[in-house]
CSV table of C-alpha atoms in Angstrom, one decimal:
chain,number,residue,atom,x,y,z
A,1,UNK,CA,-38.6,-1.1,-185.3
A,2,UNK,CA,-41.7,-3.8,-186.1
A,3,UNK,CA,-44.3,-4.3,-184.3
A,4,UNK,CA,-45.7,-8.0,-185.2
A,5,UNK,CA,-49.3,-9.4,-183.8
A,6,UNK,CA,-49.2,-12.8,-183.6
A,7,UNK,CA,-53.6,-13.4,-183.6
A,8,UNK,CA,-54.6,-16.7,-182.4
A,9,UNK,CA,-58.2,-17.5,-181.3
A,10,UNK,CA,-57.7,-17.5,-178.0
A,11,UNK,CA,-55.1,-15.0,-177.2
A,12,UNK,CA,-52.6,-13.0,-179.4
A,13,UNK,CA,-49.1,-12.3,-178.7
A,14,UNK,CA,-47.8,-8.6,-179.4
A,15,UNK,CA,-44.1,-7.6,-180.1
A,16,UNK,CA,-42.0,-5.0,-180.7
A,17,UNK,CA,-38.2,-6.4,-182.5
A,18,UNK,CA,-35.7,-4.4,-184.5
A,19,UNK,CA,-33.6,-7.1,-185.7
A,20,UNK,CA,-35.6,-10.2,-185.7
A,21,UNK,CA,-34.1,-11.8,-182.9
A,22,UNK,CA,-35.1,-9.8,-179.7
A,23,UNK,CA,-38.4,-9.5,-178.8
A,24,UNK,CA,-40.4,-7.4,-176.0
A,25,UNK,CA,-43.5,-9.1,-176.0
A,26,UNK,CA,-47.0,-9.5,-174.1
A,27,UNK,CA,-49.9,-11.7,-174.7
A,28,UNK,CA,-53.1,-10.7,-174.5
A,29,UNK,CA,-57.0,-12.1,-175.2
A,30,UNK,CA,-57.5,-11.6,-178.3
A,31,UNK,CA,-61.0,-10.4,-177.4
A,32,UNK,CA,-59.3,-7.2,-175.9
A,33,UNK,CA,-59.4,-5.0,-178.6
A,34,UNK,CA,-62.7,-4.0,-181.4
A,35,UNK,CA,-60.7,-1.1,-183.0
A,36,UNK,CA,-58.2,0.4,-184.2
A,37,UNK,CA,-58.3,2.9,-181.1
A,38,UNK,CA,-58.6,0.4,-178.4
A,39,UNK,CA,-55.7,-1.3,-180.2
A,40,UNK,CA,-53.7,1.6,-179.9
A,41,UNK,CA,-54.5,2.6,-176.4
A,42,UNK,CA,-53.8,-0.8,-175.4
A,43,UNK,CA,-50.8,-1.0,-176.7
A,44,UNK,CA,-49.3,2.9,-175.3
A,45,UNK,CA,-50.7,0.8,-171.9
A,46,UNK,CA,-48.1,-2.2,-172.4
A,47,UNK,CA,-45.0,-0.4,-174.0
A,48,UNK,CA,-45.5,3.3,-171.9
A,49,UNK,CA,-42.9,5.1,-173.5
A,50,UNK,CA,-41.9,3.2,-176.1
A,51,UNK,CA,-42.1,5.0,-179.8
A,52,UNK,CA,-45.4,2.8,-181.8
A,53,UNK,CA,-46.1,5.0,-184.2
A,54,UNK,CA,-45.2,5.2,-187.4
A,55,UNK,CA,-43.5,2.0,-187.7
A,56,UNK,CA,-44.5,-1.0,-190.0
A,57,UNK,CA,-46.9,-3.7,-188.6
A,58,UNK,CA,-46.9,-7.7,-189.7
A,59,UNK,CA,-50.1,-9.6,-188.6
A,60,UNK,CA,-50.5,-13.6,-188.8
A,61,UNK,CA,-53.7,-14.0,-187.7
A,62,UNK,CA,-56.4,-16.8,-187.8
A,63,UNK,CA,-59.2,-14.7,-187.2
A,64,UNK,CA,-60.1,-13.1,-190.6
A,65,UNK,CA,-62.9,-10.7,-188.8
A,66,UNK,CA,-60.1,-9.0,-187.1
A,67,UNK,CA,-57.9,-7.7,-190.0
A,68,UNK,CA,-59.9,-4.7,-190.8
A,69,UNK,CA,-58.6,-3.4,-187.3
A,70,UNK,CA,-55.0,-4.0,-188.4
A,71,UNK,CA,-55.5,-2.2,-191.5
A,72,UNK,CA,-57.2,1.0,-190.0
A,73,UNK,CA,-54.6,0.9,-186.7
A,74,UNK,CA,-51.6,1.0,-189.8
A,75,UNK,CA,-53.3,4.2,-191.3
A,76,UNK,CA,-53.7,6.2,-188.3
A,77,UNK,CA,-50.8,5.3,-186.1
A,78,UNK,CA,-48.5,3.3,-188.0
A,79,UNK,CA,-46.6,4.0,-191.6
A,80,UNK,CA,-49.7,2.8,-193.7
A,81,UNK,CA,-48.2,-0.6,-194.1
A,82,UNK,CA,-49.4,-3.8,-192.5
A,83,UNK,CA,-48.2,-7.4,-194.1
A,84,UNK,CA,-50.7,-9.8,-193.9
A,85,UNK,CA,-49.0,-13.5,-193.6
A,86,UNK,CA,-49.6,-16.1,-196.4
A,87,UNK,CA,-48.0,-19.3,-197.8
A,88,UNK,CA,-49.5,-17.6,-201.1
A,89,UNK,CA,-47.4,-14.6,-200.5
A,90,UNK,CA,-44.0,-16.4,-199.7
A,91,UNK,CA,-42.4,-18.4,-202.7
A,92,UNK,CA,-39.5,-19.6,-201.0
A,93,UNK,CA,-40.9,-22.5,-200.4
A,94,UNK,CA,-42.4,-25.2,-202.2
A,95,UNK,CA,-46.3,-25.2,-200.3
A,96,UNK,CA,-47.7,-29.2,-202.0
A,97,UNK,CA,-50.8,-29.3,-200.9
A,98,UNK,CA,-53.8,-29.0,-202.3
A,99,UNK,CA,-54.9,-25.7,-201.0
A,100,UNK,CA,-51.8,-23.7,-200.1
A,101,UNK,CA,-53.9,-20.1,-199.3
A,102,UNK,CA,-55.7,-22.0,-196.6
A,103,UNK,CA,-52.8,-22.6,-195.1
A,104,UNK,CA,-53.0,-21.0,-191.0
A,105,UNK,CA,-50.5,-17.9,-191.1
A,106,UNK,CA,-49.2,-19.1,-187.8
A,107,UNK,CA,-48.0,-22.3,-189.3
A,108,UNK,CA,-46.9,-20.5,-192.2
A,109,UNK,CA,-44.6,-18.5,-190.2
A,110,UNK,CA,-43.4,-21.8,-188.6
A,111,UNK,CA,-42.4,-23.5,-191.2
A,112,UNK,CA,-40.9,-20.4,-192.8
A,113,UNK,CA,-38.4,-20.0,-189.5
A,114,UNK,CA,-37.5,-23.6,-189.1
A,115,UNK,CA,-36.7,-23.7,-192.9
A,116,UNK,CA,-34.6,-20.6,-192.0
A,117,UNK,CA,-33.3,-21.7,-188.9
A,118,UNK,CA,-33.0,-25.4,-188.8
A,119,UNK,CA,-32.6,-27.0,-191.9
A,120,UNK,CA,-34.8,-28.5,-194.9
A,121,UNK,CA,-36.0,-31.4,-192.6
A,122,UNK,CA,-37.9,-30.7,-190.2
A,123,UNK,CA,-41.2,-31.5,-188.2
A,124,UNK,CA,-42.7,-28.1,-186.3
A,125,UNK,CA,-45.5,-29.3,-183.6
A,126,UNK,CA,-47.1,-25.5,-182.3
A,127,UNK,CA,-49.8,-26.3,-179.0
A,128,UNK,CA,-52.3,-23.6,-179.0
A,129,UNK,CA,-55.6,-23.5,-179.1
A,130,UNK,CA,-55.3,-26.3,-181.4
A,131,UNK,CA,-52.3,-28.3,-181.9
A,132,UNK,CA,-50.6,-28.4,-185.2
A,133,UNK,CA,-48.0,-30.4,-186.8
A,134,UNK,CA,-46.2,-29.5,-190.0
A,135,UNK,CA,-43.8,-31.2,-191.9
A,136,UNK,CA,-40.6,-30.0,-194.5
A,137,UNK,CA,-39.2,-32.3,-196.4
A,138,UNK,CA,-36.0,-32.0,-198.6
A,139,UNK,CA,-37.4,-28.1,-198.1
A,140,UNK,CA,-40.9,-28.8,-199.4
A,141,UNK,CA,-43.9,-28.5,-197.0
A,142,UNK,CA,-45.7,-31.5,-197.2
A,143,UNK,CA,-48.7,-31.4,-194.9
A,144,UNK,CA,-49.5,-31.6,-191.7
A,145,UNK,CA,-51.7,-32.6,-188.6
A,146,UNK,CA,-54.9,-30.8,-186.5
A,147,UNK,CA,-55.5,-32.0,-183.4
A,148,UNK,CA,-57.7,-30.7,-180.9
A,149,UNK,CA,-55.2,-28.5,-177.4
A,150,UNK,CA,-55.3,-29.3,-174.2
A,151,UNK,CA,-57.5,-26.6,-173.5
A,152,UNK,CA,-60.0,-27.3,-175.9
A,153,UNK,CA,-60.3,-30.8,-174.8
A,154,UNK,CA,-60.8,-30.3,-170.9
A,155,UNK,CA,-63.4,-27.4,-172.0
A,156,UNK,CA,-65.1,-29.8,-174.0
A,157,UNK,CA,-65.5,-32.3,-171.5
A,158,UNK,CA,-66.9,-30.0,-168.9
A,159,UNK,CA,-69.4,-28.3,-171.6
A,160,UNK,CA,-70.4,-31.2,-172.9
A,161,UNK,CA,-71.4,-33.2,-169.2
A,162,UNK,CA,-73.6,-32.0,-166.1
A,163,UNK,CA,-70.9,-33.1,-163.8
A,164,UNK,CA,-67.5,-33.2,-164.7
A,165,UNK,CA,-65.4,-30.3,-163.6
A,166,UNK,CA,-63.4,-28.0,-165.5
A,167,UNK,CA,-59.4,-29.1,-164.5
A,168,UNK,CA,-55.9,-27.5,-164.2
A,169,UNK,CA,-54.1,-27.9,-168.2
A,170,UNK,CA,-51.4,-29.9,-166.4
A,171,UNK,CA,-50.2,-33.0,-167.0
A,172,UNK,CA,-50.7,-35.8,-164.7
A,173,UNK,CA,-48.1,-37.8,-163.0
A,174,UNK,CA,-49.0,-41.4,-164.3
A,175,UNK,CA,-51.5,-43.4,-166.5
A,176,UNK,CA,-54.3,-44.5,-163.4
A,177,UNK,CA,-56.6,-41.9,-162.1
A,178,UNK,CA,-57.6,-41.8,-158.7
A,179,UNK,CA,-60.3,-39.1,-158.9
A,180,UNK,CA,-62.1,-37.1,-161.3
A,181,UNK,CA,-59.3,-34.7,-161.6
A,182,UNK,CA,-56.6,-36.9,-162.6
A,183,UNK,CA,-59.0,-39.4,-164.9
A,184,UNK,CA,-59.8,-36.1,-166.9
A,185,UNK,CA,-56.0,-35.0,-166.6
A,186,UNK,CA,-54.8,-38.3,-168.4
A,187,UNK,CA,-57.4,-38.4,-170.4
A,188,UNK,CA,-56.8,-35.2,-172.4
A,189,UNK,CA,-53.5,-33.9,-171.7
A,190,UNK,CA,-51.1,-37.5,-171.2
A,191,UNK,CA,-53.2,-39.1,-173.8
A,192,UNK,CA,-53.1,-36.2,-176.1
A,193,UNK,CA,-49.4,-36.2,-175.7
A,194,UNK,CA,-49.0,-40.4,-176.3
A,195,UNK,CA,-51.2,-39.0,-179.8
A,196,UNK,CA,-48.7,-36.4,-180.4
A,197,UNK,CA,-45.9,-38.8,-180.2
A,198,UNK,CA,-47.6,-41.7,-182.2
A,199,UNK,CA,-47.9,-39.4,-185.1
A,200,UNK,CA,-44.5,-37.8,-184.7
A,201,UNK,CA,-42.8,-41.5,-185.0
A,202,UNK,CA,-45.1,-42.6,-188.4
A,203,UNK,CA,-44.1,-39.5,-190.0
A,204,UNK,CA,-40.6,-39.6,-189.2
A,205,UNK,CA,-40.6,-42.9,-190.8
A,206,UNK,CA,-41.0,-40.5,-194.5
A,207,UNK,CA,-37.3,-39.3,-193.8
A,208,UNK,CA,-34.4,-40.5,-194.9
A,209,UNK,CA,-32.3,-38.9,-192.3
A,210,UNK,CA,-33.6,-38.1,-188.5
A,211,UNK,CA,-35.3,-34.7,-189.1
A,212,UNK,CA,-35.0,-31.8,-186.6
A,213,UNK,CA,-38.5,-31.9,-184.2
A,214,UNK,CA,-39.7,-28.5,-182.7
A,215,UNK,CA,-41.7,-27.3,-180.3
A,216,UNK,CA,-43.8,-24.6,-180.0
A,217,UNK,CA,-46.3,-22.5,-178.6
A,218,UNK,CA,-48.0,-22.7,-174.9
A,219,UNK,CA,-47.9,-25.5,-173.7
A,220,UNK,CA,-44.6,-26.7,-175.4
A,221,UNK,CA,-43.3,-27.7,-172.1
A,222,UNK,CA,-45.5,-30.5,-171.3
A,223,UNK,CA,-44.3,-32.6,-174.3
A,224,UNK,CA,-40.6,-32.0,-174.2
A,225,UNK,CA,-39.3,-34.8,-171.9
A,226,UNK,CA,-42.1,-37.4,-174.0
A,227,UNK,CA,-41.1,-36.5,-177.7
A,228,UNK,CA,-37.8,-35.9,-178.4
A,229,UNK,CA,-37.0,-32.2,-180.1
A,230,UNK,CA,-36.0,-28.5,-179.2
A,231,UNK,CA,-38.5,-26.1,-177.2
A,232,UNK,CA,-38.4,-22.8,-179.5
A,233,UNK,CA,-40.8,-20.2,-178.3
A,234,UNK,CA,-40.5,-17.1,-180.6
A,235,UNK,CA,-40.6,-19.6,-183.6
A,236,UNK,CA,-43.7,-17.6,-185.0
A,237,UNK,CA,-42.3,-14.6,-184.2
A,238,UNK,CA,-39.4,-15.0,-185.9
A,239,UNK,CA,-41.3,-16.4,-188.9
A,240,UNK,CA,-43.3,-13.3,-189.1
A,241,UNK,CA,-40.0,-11.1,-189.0
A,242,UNK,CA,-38.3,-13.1,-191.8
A,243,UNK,CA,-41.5,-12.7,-194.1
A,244,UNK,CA,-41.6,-9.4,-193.7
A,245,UNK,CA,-38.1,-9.1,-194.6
A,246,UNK,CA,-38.9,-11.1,-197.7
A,247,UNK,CA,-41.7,-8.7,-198.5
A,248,UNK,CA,-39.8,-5.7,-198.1
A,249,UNK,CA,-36.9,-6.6,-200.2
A,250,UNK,CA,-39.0,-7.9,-203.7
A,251,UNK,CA,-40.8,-4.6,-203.0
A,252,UNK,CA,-37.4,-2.8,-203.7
C-alpha cells in the first residue's frame, strides 16, 4: 500500500493505491491540516478502518511550507520514508529547459505518466488553480505554458471591482452576454478556453506527427468538446506512483 498527497494551492487530493492503477481518493483544502497530527487524524477520519500506518508516503506538492508536515507525519505514523517529487530526481527524461528543479512537481508527475502511458508525443493541459500546459517531444520535455484557472480569474474580477459579483466556474452557452453573470462567464471561462485552444494549435504546429493532447485536473471537462484530446483524471496520480517506483528500484 502508498499513500500519495497530491498538494495543490488550493486543495490537495489524497490516495491510498497498491498497484498504481486503483485509487481510493478524497480531496480536501489544503488549508485543512498544520501538522503532522491533524494530518493523521484527518486522514483515520476519511479511510476509518483502513491500515495508514507504516506504509510509504509520495508527496508532489507546490507548497514548499507544507513539506516539513509530510516529513514528520512519515516518522511517526508511516515507515520513515516520504518521496518528495522532482524533475531533478527523475532521469528518465530529458527536462531542456533552463531551470529543470523549478519545475512544479504536479507537472512533473504529468509528464512522467503520459511519457509512460501515451507515447513520446504528447501535449498534457492540467486546470487547477492555474492552468498548465506541458509539452514532450520525441520524449524530451520541452516547455510549457501558465495561464491563470477559471477560478482565479472570476476571483480576480470580483476582488478587484466594487460591484461585480463573484459567478458559478461554468461555462456559458454562447459568446453574447446578457447580464453580468454570463459577460463575466464568457469572459473568463469561454475565453480562457478559446486561449487554451489557440496555444494548443501553435504548438502542435512543432510536431511532425499529430501528438496525443490530455486533459487533466478539475475542470477538465469544460474543454473537452472545444480541444480535441482524452479526459485523464488520475494522471498525477499515476505519475506520482510510477516515480516512486523509479525511486524505489535505483535505491535497490
Amino acid at each position: 500500500m502508498l499513500l500519495l498527497f497530491d498538494v495543490g494551492n488550493t486543495h490537495t487530493t489524497v490516495a491510498l493505491t497498491r498497484d498504481g492503477k486503483m485509487f481510493e481518493k478524497y480531496r480536501i483544502s489544503t488549508k485543512k491540516y498544520e501538522t503532522e497530527d491533524e494530518l493523521y487524524v484527518f486522514l483515520k477520519s476519511l479511510y476509518g478502518g483502513t491500515v495508514i500506518e507504516g506504509i510509504a508516503t509520495v508527496v508532489s506538492s507546490v507548497v514548499p511550507s507544507l513539506n516539513i508536515v509530510f516529513e514528520y507525519f512519515a516518522n511517526k505514523y508511516g515507515d520513515g520514508n516520504v518521496y518528495f517529487v522532482s524533475s531533478t530526481d527523475y532521469n528518465k527524461i530529458v527536462w531542456n529547459i533552463n531551470y529543470p528543479k523549478e519545475l512544479g512537481a504536479d507537472r512533473v508527475c504529468d509528464v512522467i505518466a503520459a511519457y509512460k502511458e501515451y507515447g513520446k508525443d504528447c501535449i498534457i493541459i492540467d486546470y487547477g488553480t492555474a492552468i498548465t500546459i506541458d509539452v514532450l517531444k520525441d520524449g524530451v520535455y520541452e516547455g510549457g505554458v501558465i495561464m491563470p484557472g477559471f477560478a482565479m480569474m472570476i476571483n480576480a474580477l470580483f476582488k478587484g471591482t466594487a460591484k461585480l459579483p463573484l459567478v458559478e466556474v461554468k461555462p456559458y452557452d454562447g459568446f453574447i452576454g446578457k447580464d453580468t453573470e454570463s459577460n463575466i462567464r464568457i469572459g473568463t471561462i469561454n475565453a480562457t478556453v478559446g486561449a487554451i485552444k489557440y496555444v494548443v494549435e501553435n504548438i502542435t504546429k512543432e510536431y511532425n506527427t499529430p501528438p496525443v493532447i490530455i486533459h487533466t485536473g478539475g475542470h477538465a471537462l469544460y474543454v473537452q468538446k472545444i480541444v480535441d484530446g482524452v479526459v485523464d483524471r488520475d494522471l498525477t496520480l499515476r505519475g506520482m506512483y510510477y516515480f516512486y517506483e523509479e525511486k524505489k528500484n535505483s535505491a535497490c
